[in-house]
Short mmCIF file of C-alpha atoms in Angstrom, two decimals:
data_model
loop_
_atom_site.label_atom_id
_atom_site.label_comp_id
_atom_site.label_asym_id
_atom_site.label_seq_id
_atom_site.Cartn_x
_atom_site.Cartn_y
_atom_site.Cartn_z
CA MET U 1 0.00 0.00 0.00
CA LYS U 2 1.33 3.41 -0.98
CA ARG U 3 0.83 6.40 1.30
CA ILE U 4 1.62 10.11 1.04
CA TYR U 5 2.26 12.45 3.97
CA TYR U 6 1.74 16.11 3.16
CA GLY U 7 0.30 19.34 4.53
CA GLY U 8 2.82 20.08 7.28
CA ASP U 9 6.48 20.73 7.99
CA ILE U 10 8.59 17.82 6.75
CA VAL U 11 12.07 18.08 8.25
CA THR U 12 14.23 15.67 6.27
CA MET U 13 17.44 16.01 8.36
CA GLU U 14 19.40 15.66 5.12
CA ASN U 15 20.83 19.11 5.75
CA GLU U 16 19.92 22.20 7.74
CA VAL U 17 17.96 23.96 4.99
CA GLU U 18 16.27 21.10 3.15
CA THR U 19 12.57 20.52 3.75
CA ALA U 20 9.91 18.81 1.69
CA GLU U 21 6.20 19.19 1.01
CA ALA U 22 5.38 15.51 0.56
CA VAL U 23 6.74 12.02 1.21
CA LEU U 24 5.65 8.85 -0.57
CA ILE U 25 6.14 5.53 1.21
CA GLU U 26 5.53 1.95 0.09
CA ASP U 27 6.26 -1.44 1.68
CA GLY U 28 7.90 0.16 4.70
CA LEU U 29 10.32 2.28 2.67
CA ILE U 30 10.52 5.91 1.61
CA ARG U 31 10.04 6.00 -2.16
CA GLU U 32 10.01 9.70 -3.01
CA VAL U 33 10.48 13.04 -1.26
CA GLY U 34 9.62 16.33 -2.91
CA SER U 35 7.20 19.14 -3.67
CA LEU U 36 3.44 18.89 -4.03
CA ASP U 37 3.78 19.94 -7.66
CA ALA U 38 6.01 16.94 -8.32
CA PHE U 39 3.50 14.73 -6.49
CA GLU U 40 0.47 15.91 -8.49
CA SER U 41 -0.12 12.57 -10.22
CA TYR U 42 0.19 10.71 -6.93
CA MET U 43 -2.24 13.07 -5.21
CA ASN U 44 -4.80 12.37 -7.94
CA ASP U 45 -4.39 8.59 -7.70
CA PRO U 46 -7.28 7.16 -5.61
CA ALA U 47 -5.29 3.99 -4.93
CA ILE U 48 -2.74 5.93 -2.87
CA GLU U 49 -3.60 6.71 0.75
CA LYS U 50 -3.16 10.37 1.72
CA VAL U 51 -2.38 11.64 5.22
CA ASP U 52 -2.82 15.37 5.79
CA LEU U 53 -0.46 16.48 8.54
CA LYS U 54 -2.69 19.50 9.16
CA GLY U 55 0.25 21.74 9.88
CA LYS U 56 2.03 19.27 12.16
CA THR U 57 5.69 18.30 11.78
CA LEU U 58 7.09 15.06 10.35
CA LEU U 59 10.62 14.03 11.33
CA PRO U 60 12.67 10.84 11.05
CA GLY U 61 11.90 8.46 13.91
CA PHE U 62 14.10 9.15 16.92
CA VAL U 63 17.01 6.76 17.49
CA ASP U 64 17.99 5.87 21.06
CA PRO U 65 21.80 5.56 21.10
CA HIS U 66 22.09 4.29 24.68
CA GLY U 67 19.73 2.87 27.26
CA HIS U 68 18.50 -0.28 28.93
CA LEU U 69 15.25 -1.47 27.38
CA SER U 70 15.19 -4.64 29.48
CA MET U 71 15.00 -2.57 32.67
CA MET U 72 12.07 -0.41 31.59
CA GLY U 73 9.36 -3.05 32.00
CA PRO U 74 10.46 -4.21 35.46
CA LEU U 75 10.67 -0.56 36.49
CA ALA U 76 6.92 -0.26 35.99
CA THR U 77 6.40 -2.92 38.67
CA MET U 78 8.56 -1.17 41.29
CA ALA U 79 7.73 1.42 43.93
CA ASP U 80 8.27 4.85 42.37
CA LEU U 81 10.58 6.87 44.63
CA LYS U 82 11.36 9.73 42.23
CA GLU U 83 9.23 12.31 44.06
CA CYS U 84 10.46 11.40 47.56
CA GLU U 85 11.97 14.33 49.46
CA SER U 86 12.81 12.61 52.77
CA PHE U 87 13.32 9.25 54.46
CA ASN U 88 9.73 9.49 55.70
CA ASP U 89 8.52 9.87 52.11
CA ILE U 90 10.45 6.76 51.12
CA GLN U 91 9.01 4.79 54.03
CA ASP U 92 5.46 5.96 53.29
CA THR U 93 5.80 5.14 49.59
CA LEU U 94 7.13 1.64 50.30
CA THR U 95 4.45 0.98 52.93
CA SER U 96 1.70 2.02 50.53
CA TYR U 97 3.26 -0.08 47.77
CA ILE U 98 3.24 -3.20 49.97
CA SER U 99 -0.37 -2.58 50.96
CA ASN U 100 -1.64 -1.76 47.48
CA LYS U 101 0.09 -4.74 45.89
CA GLY U 102 -1.31 -7.12 48.48
CA LEU U 103 2.09 -8.74 48.91
CA ASN U 104 2.52 -11.88 50.96
CA GLU U 105 5.02 -12.11 53.80
CA GLY U 106 8.49 -12.62 52.37
CA ASP U 107 7.69 -11.19 48.94
CA LEU U 108 10.38 -8.99 47.47
CA VAL U 109 9.89 -5.19 47.47
CA VAL U 110 11.89 -3.10 45.00
CA GLY U 111 11.88 0.68 44.66
CA PHE U 112 13.60 2.90 42.13
CA GLY U 113 14.41 6.55 41.71
CA TYR U 114 15.31 8.14 45.06
CA ASP U 115 18.14 10.66 44.93
CA HIS U 116 20.06 11.50 48.10
CA ASN U 117 21.04 14.84 46.57
CA PHE U 118 17.40 15.94 46.85
CA LEU U 119 16.43 14.34 50.17
CA LYS U 120 16.04 16.46 53.30
CA GLU U 121 18.64 14.27 55.02
CA ALA U 122 21.08 14.74 52.09
CA THR U 123 22.32 11.15 52.41
CA HIS U 124 21.30 7.62 51.54
CA PRO U 125 18.71 5.76 53.62
CA LEU U 126 20.33 2.80 55.39
CA LYS U 127 18.97 -0.58 56.43
CA HIS U 128 17.38 0.59 59.68
CA ILE U 129 15.17 2.98 57.68
CA LEU U 130 14.03 0.09 55.48
CA ASN U 131 13.76 -2.35 58.40
CA ASP U 132 11.22 0.04 59.91
CA VAL U 133 9.08 -0.47 56.80
CA SER U 134 9.27 -4.24 57.04
CA GLU U 135 11.53 -6.92 58.46
CA GLU U 136 9.58 -9.70 56.72
CA HIS U 137 9.86 -8.38 53.17
CA PRO U 138 13.30 -8.16 51.54
CA ILE U 139 13.51 -4.50 50.43
CA LEU U 140 15.97 -3.10 47.90
CA ILE U 141 15.81 0.46 46.63
CA PHE U 142 17.79 1.87 43.73
CA HIS U 143 19.19 5.38 43.46
CA ALA U 144 18.03 7.27 40.36
CA SER U 145 21.44 6.72 38.76
CA GLY U 146 21.13 2.95 39.13
CA HIS U 147 24.69 2.87 40.50
CA MET U 148 23.93 2.76 44.22
CA GLY U 149 21.13 1.80 46.56
CA ALA U 150 20.12 0.41 49.93
CA ALA U 151 18.80 -2.87 51.30
CA ASN U 152 17.20 -3.99 54.54
CA ASP U 153 18.46 -6.93 56.58
CA ALA U 154 16.14 -9.38 54.83
CA ALA U 155 17.44 -8.36 51.39
CA LEU U 156 21.07 -8.48 52.55
CA LYS U 157 20.46 -12.00 53.84
CA MET U 158 18.82 -12.98 50.54
CA ALA U 159 21.93 -11.72 48.73
CA GLY U 160 24.31 -13.46 51.14
CA ILE U 161 25.89 -10.17 52.21
CA ASP U 162 27.12 -10.14 55.82
CA GLU U 163 30.06 -9.01 57.97
CA ASN U 164 32.32 -11.55 56.24
CA THR U 165 31.55 -10.33 52.72
CA ARG U 166 34.50 -8.42 51.30
CA ASP U 167 34.29 -5.41 49.01
CA GLU U 168 35.04 -6.40 45.44
CA GLU U 169 36.97 -4.40 42.87
CA GLY U 170 34.77 -1.67 41.44
CA GLY U 171 32.28 -1.39 44.28
CA ARG U 172 31.63 -0.92 47.97
CA ILE U 173 29.44 -2.28 50.75
CA GLY U 174 28.61 0.31 53.40
CA ARG U 175 29.52 -0.68 56.97
CA VAL U 176 28.27 0.25 60.43
CA GLU U 177 30.94 2.60 61.76
CA GLY U 178 33.74 0.79 63.56
CA THR U 179 32.58 -2.67 62.43
CA THR U 180 32.36 -4.85 59.33
CA GLU U 181 28.58 -5.20 59.66
CA PRO U 182 26.83 -4.05 56.45
CA ASN U 183 24.74 -0.91 57.03
CA GLY U 184 22.56 -1.52 53.97
CA TYR U 185 24.26 0.84 51.52
CA LEU U 186 25.45 -0.79 48.28
CA GLU U 187 27.57 0.87 45.62
CA GLU U 188 28.38 -0.20 42.07
CA GLY U 189 29.56 -3.86 41.84
CA PRO U 190 27.68 -5.31 44.85
CA LEU U 191 24.47 -3.61 43.72
CA MET U 192 24.91 -4.67 40.10
CA ALA U 193 25.43 -8.26 41.24
CA LEU U 194 21.98 -8.22 42.84
CA GLN U 195 20.09 -6.95 39.81
CA SER U 196 19.73 -10.23 37.91
CA THR U 197 18.47 -11.95 41.06
CA ILE U 198 16.05 -9.13 41.81
CA PHE U 199 14.57 -8.94 38.32
CA ALA U 200 14.29 -12.73 38.07
CA ASP U 201 12.07 -12.67 41.17
CA ILE U 202 9.64 -10.09 39.80
CA ASP U 203 6.31 -11.90 39.57
CA MET U 204 5.20 -10.89 36.11
CA ASP U 205 5.29 -12.38 32.64
CA GLN U 206 8.64 -11.42 31.09
CA VAL U 207 7.11 -10.89 27.65
CA GLN U 208 4.55 -8.55 29.19
CA LEU U 209 7.37 -6.66 30.91
CA ALA U 210 9.26 -6.30 27.64
CA ASN U 211 6.16 -4.99 25.89
CA LEU U 212 5.66 -2.46 28.70
CA GLY U 213 9.20 -1.24 28.13
CA GLN U 214 8.75 -0.93 24.37
CA GLN U 215 5.61 1.16 24.79
CA ILE U 216 7.46 3.77 26.85
CA TYR U 217 9.88 4.36 23.98
CA ILE U 218 7.19 4.20 21.32
CA ARG U 219 5.11 6.91 23.04
CA ASN U 220 8.18 9.14 22.83
CA GLY U 221 8.62 8.77 19.07
CA ILE U 222 11.55 6.36 19.25
CA THR U 223 11.79 3.67 16.57
CA THR U 224 15.23 2.19 17.37
CA VAL U 225 16.08 1.24 20.96
CA GLN U 226 19.17 -0.02 22.76
CA ASP U 227 19.60 -2.57 25.50
CA GLY U 228 23.07 -1.98 26.91
CA ALA U 229 24.75 -4.63 29.08
CA THR U 230 22.41 -7.38 27.86
CA SER U 231 22.64 -10.59 29.89
CA SER U 232 22.43 -14.00 28.23
CA GLU U 233 19.00 -14.55 29.79
CA THR U 234 17.74 -11.20 28.53
CA LEU U 235 19.03 -11.98 25.04
CA LYS U 236 17.00 -15.20 25.10
CA LEU U 237 13.92 -13.16 25.99
CA PHE U 238 14.53 -10.73 23.12
CA LYS U 239 15.04 -13.66 20.73
CA THR U 240 11.68 -15.07 21.81
CA LEU U 241 10.02 -11.69 21.23
CA SER U 242 11.76 -11.46 17.87
CA ASP U 243 10.73 -14.96 16.78
CA GLU U 244 7.11 -14.31 17.79
CA GLY U 245 6.96 -10.96 15.99
CA ASN U 246 6.55 -9.00 19.22
CA LEU U 247 9.30 -6.44 18.68
CA LYS U 248 7.53 -3.29 17.51
CA VAL U 249 10.77 -1.33 17.19
CA ASP U 250 14.33 -2.24 16.22
CA VAL U 251 16.32 -3.39 19.27
CA VAL U 252 20.13 -3.33 19.42
CA THR U 253 21.72 -5.32 22.24
CA TYR U 254 25.24 -5.11 23.69
CA PRO U 255 26.45 -8.00 25.89
CA LEU U 256 29.11 -7.24 28.50
CA VAL U 257 32.63 -7.91 27.24
CA ALA U 258 33.60 -8.91 30.79
CA GLU U 259 30.81 -11.47 31.20
CA ASN U 260 29.08 -12.81 28.09
CA PRO U 261 30.88 -11.69 24.91
CA ASP U 262 30.38 -15.12 23.34
CA ASP U 263 26.68 -14.31 22.97
CA MET U 264 27.66 -12.53 19.77
CA LYS U 265 29.47 -15.40 18.03
CA ASN U 266 26.95 -17.92 19.39
CA ASN U 267 24.06 -16.04 17.76
CA GLU U 268 25.36 -15.36 14.26
CA ALA U 269 21.92 -14.61 12.81
CA TYR U 270 21.74 -11.51 15.03
CA ALA U 271 25.40 -10.45 14.99
CA LYS U 272 25.65 -6.94 13.49
CA ASN U 273 22.50 -7.57 11.43
CA TYR U 274 18.80 -7.47 12.24
CA TYR U 275 16.80 -10.65 12.37
CA ASN U 276 13.13 -9.91 13.02
CA ARG U 277 14.11 -6.47 14.40
CA LEU U 278 16.77 -7.76 16.80
CA LYS U 279 20.49 -7.14 16.43
CA ILE U 280 23.58 -7.69 18.58
CA GLY U 281 25.57 -4.53 17.94
CA GLY U 282 28.79 -5.19 19.85
CA TYR U 283 30.20 -5.27 23.38
CA LYS U 284 29.53 -3.08 26.43
CA MET U 285 32.01 -2.21 29.19
CA PHE U 286 31.78 -0.21 32.44
CA LEU U 287 34.81 1.72 33.73
CA ASP U 288 33.36 3.77 36.60
CA GLY U 289 30.20 4.99 38.32
CA SER U 290 28.17 8.21 38.45
CA PRO U 291 29.30 11.78 39.18
CA GLN U 292 26.14 12.69 41.10
CA GLY U 293 26.87 9.78 43.44
CA LYS U 294 30.60 10.59 43.55
CA THR U 295 31.54 7.17 42.19
CA ALA U 296 32.72 8.47 38.80
CA TRP U 297 36.52 8.16 38.59
CA MET U 298 38.12 11.62 38.38
CA THR U 299 41.72 12.75 37.90
CA GLU U 300 41.28 15.43 40.57
CA PRO U 301 39.45 15.08 43.92
CA TYR U 302 35.79 15.97 44.27
CA GLU U 303 35.13 19.46 45.62
CA GLY U 304 35.59 19.51 49.40
CA GLU U 305 37.41 16.16 49.43
CA GLU U 306 41.08 15.94 50.34
CA SER U 307 41.94 13.03 48.07
CA TYR U 308 38.80 11.08 47.13
CA ARG U 309 38.43 10.87 43.34
CA GLY U 310 35.96 8.02 42.94
CA TYR U 311 37.42 4.75 41.68
CA PRO U 312 37.83 2.50 38.64
CA TRP U 313 36.03 -0.75 37.99
CA TYR U 314 39.15 -2.46 36.59
CA GLU U 315 42.92 -2.17 36.58
CA ASP U 316 44.54 -0.84 33.40
CA GLU U 317 45.77 -4.25 32.23
CA GLN U 318 42.29 -5.76 32.47
CA VAL U 319 40.79 -2.88 30.49
CA LYS U 320 43.51 -3.30 27.87
CA GLN U 321 42.56 -6.99 27.52
CA TYR U 322 38.87 -6.19 27.06
CA VAL U 323 39.53 -3.43 24.54
CA THR U 324 42.00 -5.57 22.61
CA LYS U 325 39.45 -8.37 22.44
CA ALA U 326 36.86 -6.03 20.93
CA VAL U 327 39.28 -4.67 18.33
CA ASN U 328 40.61 -8.10 17.38
CA ASP U 329 37.08 -9.54 17.27
CA ASN U 330 36.19 -6.74 14.82
CA VAL U 331 33.43 -5.63 17.20
CA GLN U 332 32.17 -2.19 18.21
CA LEU U 333 32.76 -1.37 21.90
CA LEU U 334 30.49 0.89 23.97
CA THR U 335 32.22 2.05 27.16
CA HIS U 336 30.66 3.75 30.17
CA CYS U 337 32.93 6.66 31.20
CA ASN U 338 31.63 9.41 33.49
CA GLY U 339 34.85 10.60 35.11
CA ASP U 340 37.79 11.98 33.15
CA ALA U 341 40.15 9.38 34.68
CA ALA U 342 37.91 6.65 33.26
CA SER U 343 38.01 8.44 29.90
CA ASP U 344 41.82 8.50 30.07
CA GLN U 345 41.85 4.78 30.78
CA LEU U 346 39.65 4.04 27.76
CA LEU U 347 41.49 6.32 25.36
CA LYS U 348 44.94 4.99 26.28
CA SER U 349 43.76 1.38 26.07
CA TYR U 350 41.98 1.87 22.77
CA GLU U 351 44.90 3.68 21.16
CA ALA U 352 47.28 0.91 22.26
CA ALA U 353 44.91 -1.79 20.99
CA LEU U 354 44.71 -0.13 17.57
CA GLN U 355 48.50 0.12 17.34
CA GLU U 356 48.97 -3.56 18.20
CA SER U 357 46.07 -5.12 16.28
CA ASP U 358 46.41 -6.77 12.87
CA ASN U 359 42.67 -6.42 12.18
CA PRO U 360 42.50 -4.69 8.75
CA ASN U 361 39.14 -3.14 9.72
CA LYS U 362 40.30 -1.87 13.12
CA ASP U 363 39.89 1.81 12.20
CA ASN U 364 36.24 1.40 11.18
CA LEU U 365 34.69 0.01 14.37
CA ARG U 366 33.08 3.26 15.58
CA PRO U 367 33.81 2.83 19.31
CA VAL U 368 31.51 4.84 21.58
CA MET U 369 32.30 6.61 24.84
CA ILE U 370 29.06 6.52 26.80
CA HIS U 371 28.07 9.50 29.02
CA CYS U 372 31.18 11.75 28.61
CA GLN U 373 30.11 13.81 31.62
CA THR U 374 33.49 15.26 32.60
CA VAL U 375 35.46 14.57 29.44
CA ARG U 376 38.22 17.18 28.94
CA TYR U 377 38.94 19.13 25.77
CA ASP U 378 42.22 17.27 25.18
CA GLN U 379 40.27 14.02 25.46
CA LEU U 380 37.81 15.19 22.82
CA ASP U 381 40.82 15.86 20.58
CA LYS U 382 42.04 12.31 21.15
CA MET U 383 38.56 10.94 20.43
CA ALA U 384 38.67 12.70 17.06
CA GLU U 385 42.03 11.02 16.33
CA LEU U 386 40.57 7.62 17.20
CA ALA U 387 37.24 8.19 15.37
CA MET U 388 35.49 7.55 18.69
CA ILE U 389 31.86 8.61 19.06
CA PRO U 390 30.80 10.71 22.07
CA SER U 391 27.36 9.65 23.31
CA ILE U 392 26.56 12.46 25.74
CA PHE U 393 24.09 12.18 28.62
CA VAL U 394 23.06 15.80 28.09
CA PRO U 395 19.99 15.74 30.42
CA HIS U 396 22.52 15.79 33.28
CA THR U 397 22.67 19.55 32.74
CA TYR U 398 19.10 19.85 34.00
CA PHE U 399 18.65 16.95 36.41
CA TRP U 400 22.01 17.13 38.21
CA GLY U 401 23.64 20.33 36.99
CA ASP U 402 23.35 21.97 40.40
CA VAL U 403 24.81 18.86 42.05
CA HIS U 404 27.76 18.85 39.64
CA LEU U 405 28.53 22.49 40.37
CA LYS U 406 28.64 21.56 44.06
CA ASN U 407 30.57 18.29 43.69
CA LEU U 408 32.96 19.34 40.93
CA GLY U 409 33.31 23.09 41.41
CA PRO U 410 32.55 25.75 38.79
CA GLU U 411 35.27 24.93 36.25
CA ARG U 412 34.51 21.22 35.92
CA GLY U 413 30.82 21.60 36.73
CA ASN U 414 30.19 24.07 33.91
CA ARG U 415 31.98 21.74 31.50
CA ILE U 416 29.70 18.71 31.96
CA SER U 417 28.18 17.30 28.77
CA PRO U 418 30.45 19.42 26.51
CA ALA U 419 28.35 19.04 23.38
CA ARG U 420 29.40 22.27 21.66
CA SER U 421 33.07 21.40 22.01
CA ALA U 422 32.42 17.90 20.67
CA PHE U 423 30.54 19.17 17.61
CA ASP U 424 33.23 21.77 16.95
CA ARG U 425 35.84 19.01 16.69
CA GLY U 426 33.86 17.27 13.96
CA LEU U 427 32.83 14.36 16.18
CA VAL U 428 29.63 12.47 15.33
CA VAL U 429 27.88 13.42 18.57
CA ASN U 430 24.73 11.74 19.82
CA PHE U 431 22.58 12.31 22.91
CA HIS U 432 20.95 9.79 25.23
CA GLN U 433 18.95 9.58 28.47
CA ASP U 434 20.25 6.24 29.79
CA PRO U 435 16.73 4.97 30.54
CA PRO U 436 15.59 4.13 33.16
CA VAL U 437 17.87 6.75 34.78
CA VAL U 438 15.92 9.42 32.88
CA LYS U 439 12.82 8.70 30.81
CA PRO U 440 13.42 8.51 27.04
CA ASP U 441 12.06 11.96 26.20
CA MET U 442 13.95 13.23 23.15
CA LEU U 443 12.22 16.63 23.14
CA HIS U 444 13.32 17.33 26.72
CA THR U 445 16.83 16.17 25.81
CA ILE U 446 16.93 18.59 22.87
CA TRP U 447 15.71 21.34 25.24
CA CYS U 448 18.54 20.51 27.64
CA ALA U 449 21.17 20.66 24.89
CA VAL U 450 20.12 24.03 23.47
CA ASN U 451 19.40 25.75 26.81
CA ARG U 452 21.58 24.06 29.49
CA ILE U 453 19.44 25.17 32.42
CA THR U 454 19.52 23.37 35.77
CA ARG U 455 16.62 22.55 38.08
CA LYS U 456 17.42 25.72 40.02
CA GLY U 457 17.45 27.82 36.86
CA VAL U 458 21.23 28.19 36.56
CA ASN U 459 22.57 28.53 33.01
CA ILE U 460 25.34 25.94 33.30
CA GLY U 461 28.20 26.29 30.82
CA PRO U 462 26.25 28.30 28.23
CA GLU U 463 29.23 28.16 25.87
CA GLU U 464 28.45 24.44 25.45
CA CYS U 465 24.93 25.02 24.07
CA VAL U 466 24.24 23.67 20.59
CA SER U 467 21.74 24.67 17.91
CA VAL U 468 18.34 23.00 17.67
CA TYR U 469 19.33 21.40 14.37
CA GLU U 470 22.50 19.96 15.89
CA ALA U 471 20.47 18.57 18.78
CA LEU U 472 18.05 16.97 16.31
CA LYS U 473 20.98 15.41 14.47
CA ALA U 474 22.17 13.93 17.75
CA VAL U 475 18.95 11.93 18.16
CA THR U 476 18.38 11.03 14.49
CA ILE U 477 21.09 10.73 11.82
CA ASN U 478 24.08 10.83 14.21
CA ALA U 479 22.49 8.25 16.49
CA ALA U 480 21.85 6.05 13.44
CA TYR U 481 25.55 6.42 12.53
CA SER U 482 26.53 4.90 15.87
CA TYR U 483 24.69 1.73 14.79
CA PHE U 484 26.20 1.76 11.26
CA GLU U 485 22.68 2.52 10.02
CA GLU U 486 22.97 6.02 8.59
CA ASP U 487 22.15 4.61 5.13
CA ARG U 488 18.76 3.30 6.26
CA LYS U 489 17.68 5.52 9.16
CA GLY U 490 17.98 8.99 10.64
CA SER U 491 16.80 11.12 7.73
CA ILE U 492 13.91 11.25 5.26
CA LYS U 493 15.42 10.12 1.98
CA PRO U 494 14.36 7.70 -0.78
CA GLY U 495 15.44 4.16 0.01
CA LYS U 496 15.49 4.58 3.78
CA LEU U 497 13.05 3.00 6.20
CA ALA U 498 9.73 4.79 6.68
CA ASP U 499 10.46 5.40 10.37
CA PHE U 500 8.81 8.69 11.39
CA VAL U 501 7.65 10.73 14.34
CA ILE U 502 4.90 13.34 14.02
CA LEU U 503 5.06 16.28 16.45
CA ASP U 504 2.47 18.92 17.22
CA GLN U 505 5.05 21.69 16.64
CA ASN U 506 8.30 22.14 14.73
CA PRO U 507 11.32 22.23 17.10
CA LEU U 508 13.14 24.43 14.58
CA GLU U 509 10.38 27.05 14.65
CA VAL U 510 9.21 27.34 18.29
CA ASP U 511 10.91 29.37 21.00
CA LYS U 512 13.76 27.16 22.20
CA MET U 513 12.50 27.35 25.79
CA ASN U 514 9.26 25.69 24.66
CA ILE U 515 10.83 22.69 22.93
CA LYS U 516 10.30 20.49 25.99
CA ASN U 517 6.54 21.09 25.71
CA ILE U 518 6.26 19.68 22.17
CA GLN U 519 4.07 16.58 22.04
CA VAL U 520 4.53 13.34 20.11
CA LEU U 521 1.35 12.70 18.10
CA GLN U 522 2.31 9.58 16.17
CA THR U 523 5.15 7.10 15.91
CA ILE U 524 5.51 5.20 12.64
CA LYS U 525 7.76 2.17 12.17
CA GLU U 526 8.36 1.05 8.59
CA GLY U 527 5.10 2.63 7.50
CA VAL U 528 3.00 1.18 10.33
CA THR U 529 1.59 3.56 12.93
CA ILE U 530 2.57 1.99 16.26
CA TYR U 531 1.46 4.91 18.45
CA SER U 532 -1.11 7.62 17.92
CA SER U 533 -2.49 10.25 20.26
CA GLU U 534 -4.26 12.02 17.39
CA VAL U 535 -5.90 10.74 14.23
CA LEU U 536 -4.72 12.73 11.23
CA ALA U 537 -6.97 13.41 8.26
CA LYS U 538 -6.88 10.99 5.36
#
């Protein structure tokens, strides 16, 4: 079936000035793009479906360059702690959750989204706070960053964490002062180790959870989604969804190079190519934590600290081994780096791996540095030399900008998410939200990038603002580039997939302060409308 979209702003993203009056699609592909005059014969053909945009705006479907799709469904089953402003709020929310869910004694309770930076107590709740909610239910709550959290005694027992449990490399177990008894606080590695156990115990159909997660992205106009750090079990779930035709969007997975890299070679049908909308894109690696939780690994101490700089997940030699494996395996590597010391570790390891590798394709692997929160200008220069992609978590400017100014000081704090500097160096910059850390709202992300305003209204590092068009590139064509898919996605051009988003206003035309208020009206994947909040005229 052929269909024409016309009657609104059609932003092709082919270049900054090019627009179109009409788009013809057929069999999931874009066939023609042009003026209404050129489409006259099509418009008069009764066999072709016509969709009048009625002044709305058509853009390429948004591409999510980094996130965790598999966590989005389970998140919907957890206690929502995002609005909590005190320990009492957390306790009340968890108590209500237990009551409303009708949980049985011993059932697991999981909460997500508290942020100690915004709590009255200005610290993390410990196990005694959660024990007061319940001693019968294991309770685990996640910080909004996903890199730290707290557990009650029942959850610690379930995890086998006690006074004899040692801290592992790349993480920390909080202790009662003067003892080795765990106080309930968990940071990085120990918390991550619990996640697979926690999610496996969620009493809900896994397919239903995955569909819940997809819908969150779809409602935000996103047609390609990432699942970073995909476990072997999660990959099996995605394969089931793929085989049964239940993936509504394209899903790109990245197994951990430190844990399950063989998932790529053991699933050749999905390796670097889509099979029923599922693809294994490469490997994922973590090198540090989060700056708002002071676990990101910095070269200089945090503000107000004598020597504490966060910490690495791995020693240099181990990182070198992982990076070398990716390069020699001819596989793209996505690496989590928030602190500039972590960025140094990645850049040095990757440069050395390239110099030593005999892989003839080693310079074309498009490695990605994920987050780039405190990346320095000299590091951006090195990224350009290595053809490394910066995937910038630009919503940090709004959600934690004030915290970064406090924790990092004005010089480093104003430099977070240095998008302008990255674009100026010719890097293929993309933007992400790291869902579920922040919801996958591309319009809010664009607003953050062009305005850089914190929760408290501070204009943080205004010299790092980008244009609206550049921000749109970062969530369309540039994001597609990071998946080696710029020839089939990210712009409206004949031969590409008919992946579109329809907005109620044109981001290029509205006041830039109002971009975050733009609404997604429809999401279209390969010509099929998979979300609609408004029926357009036909």
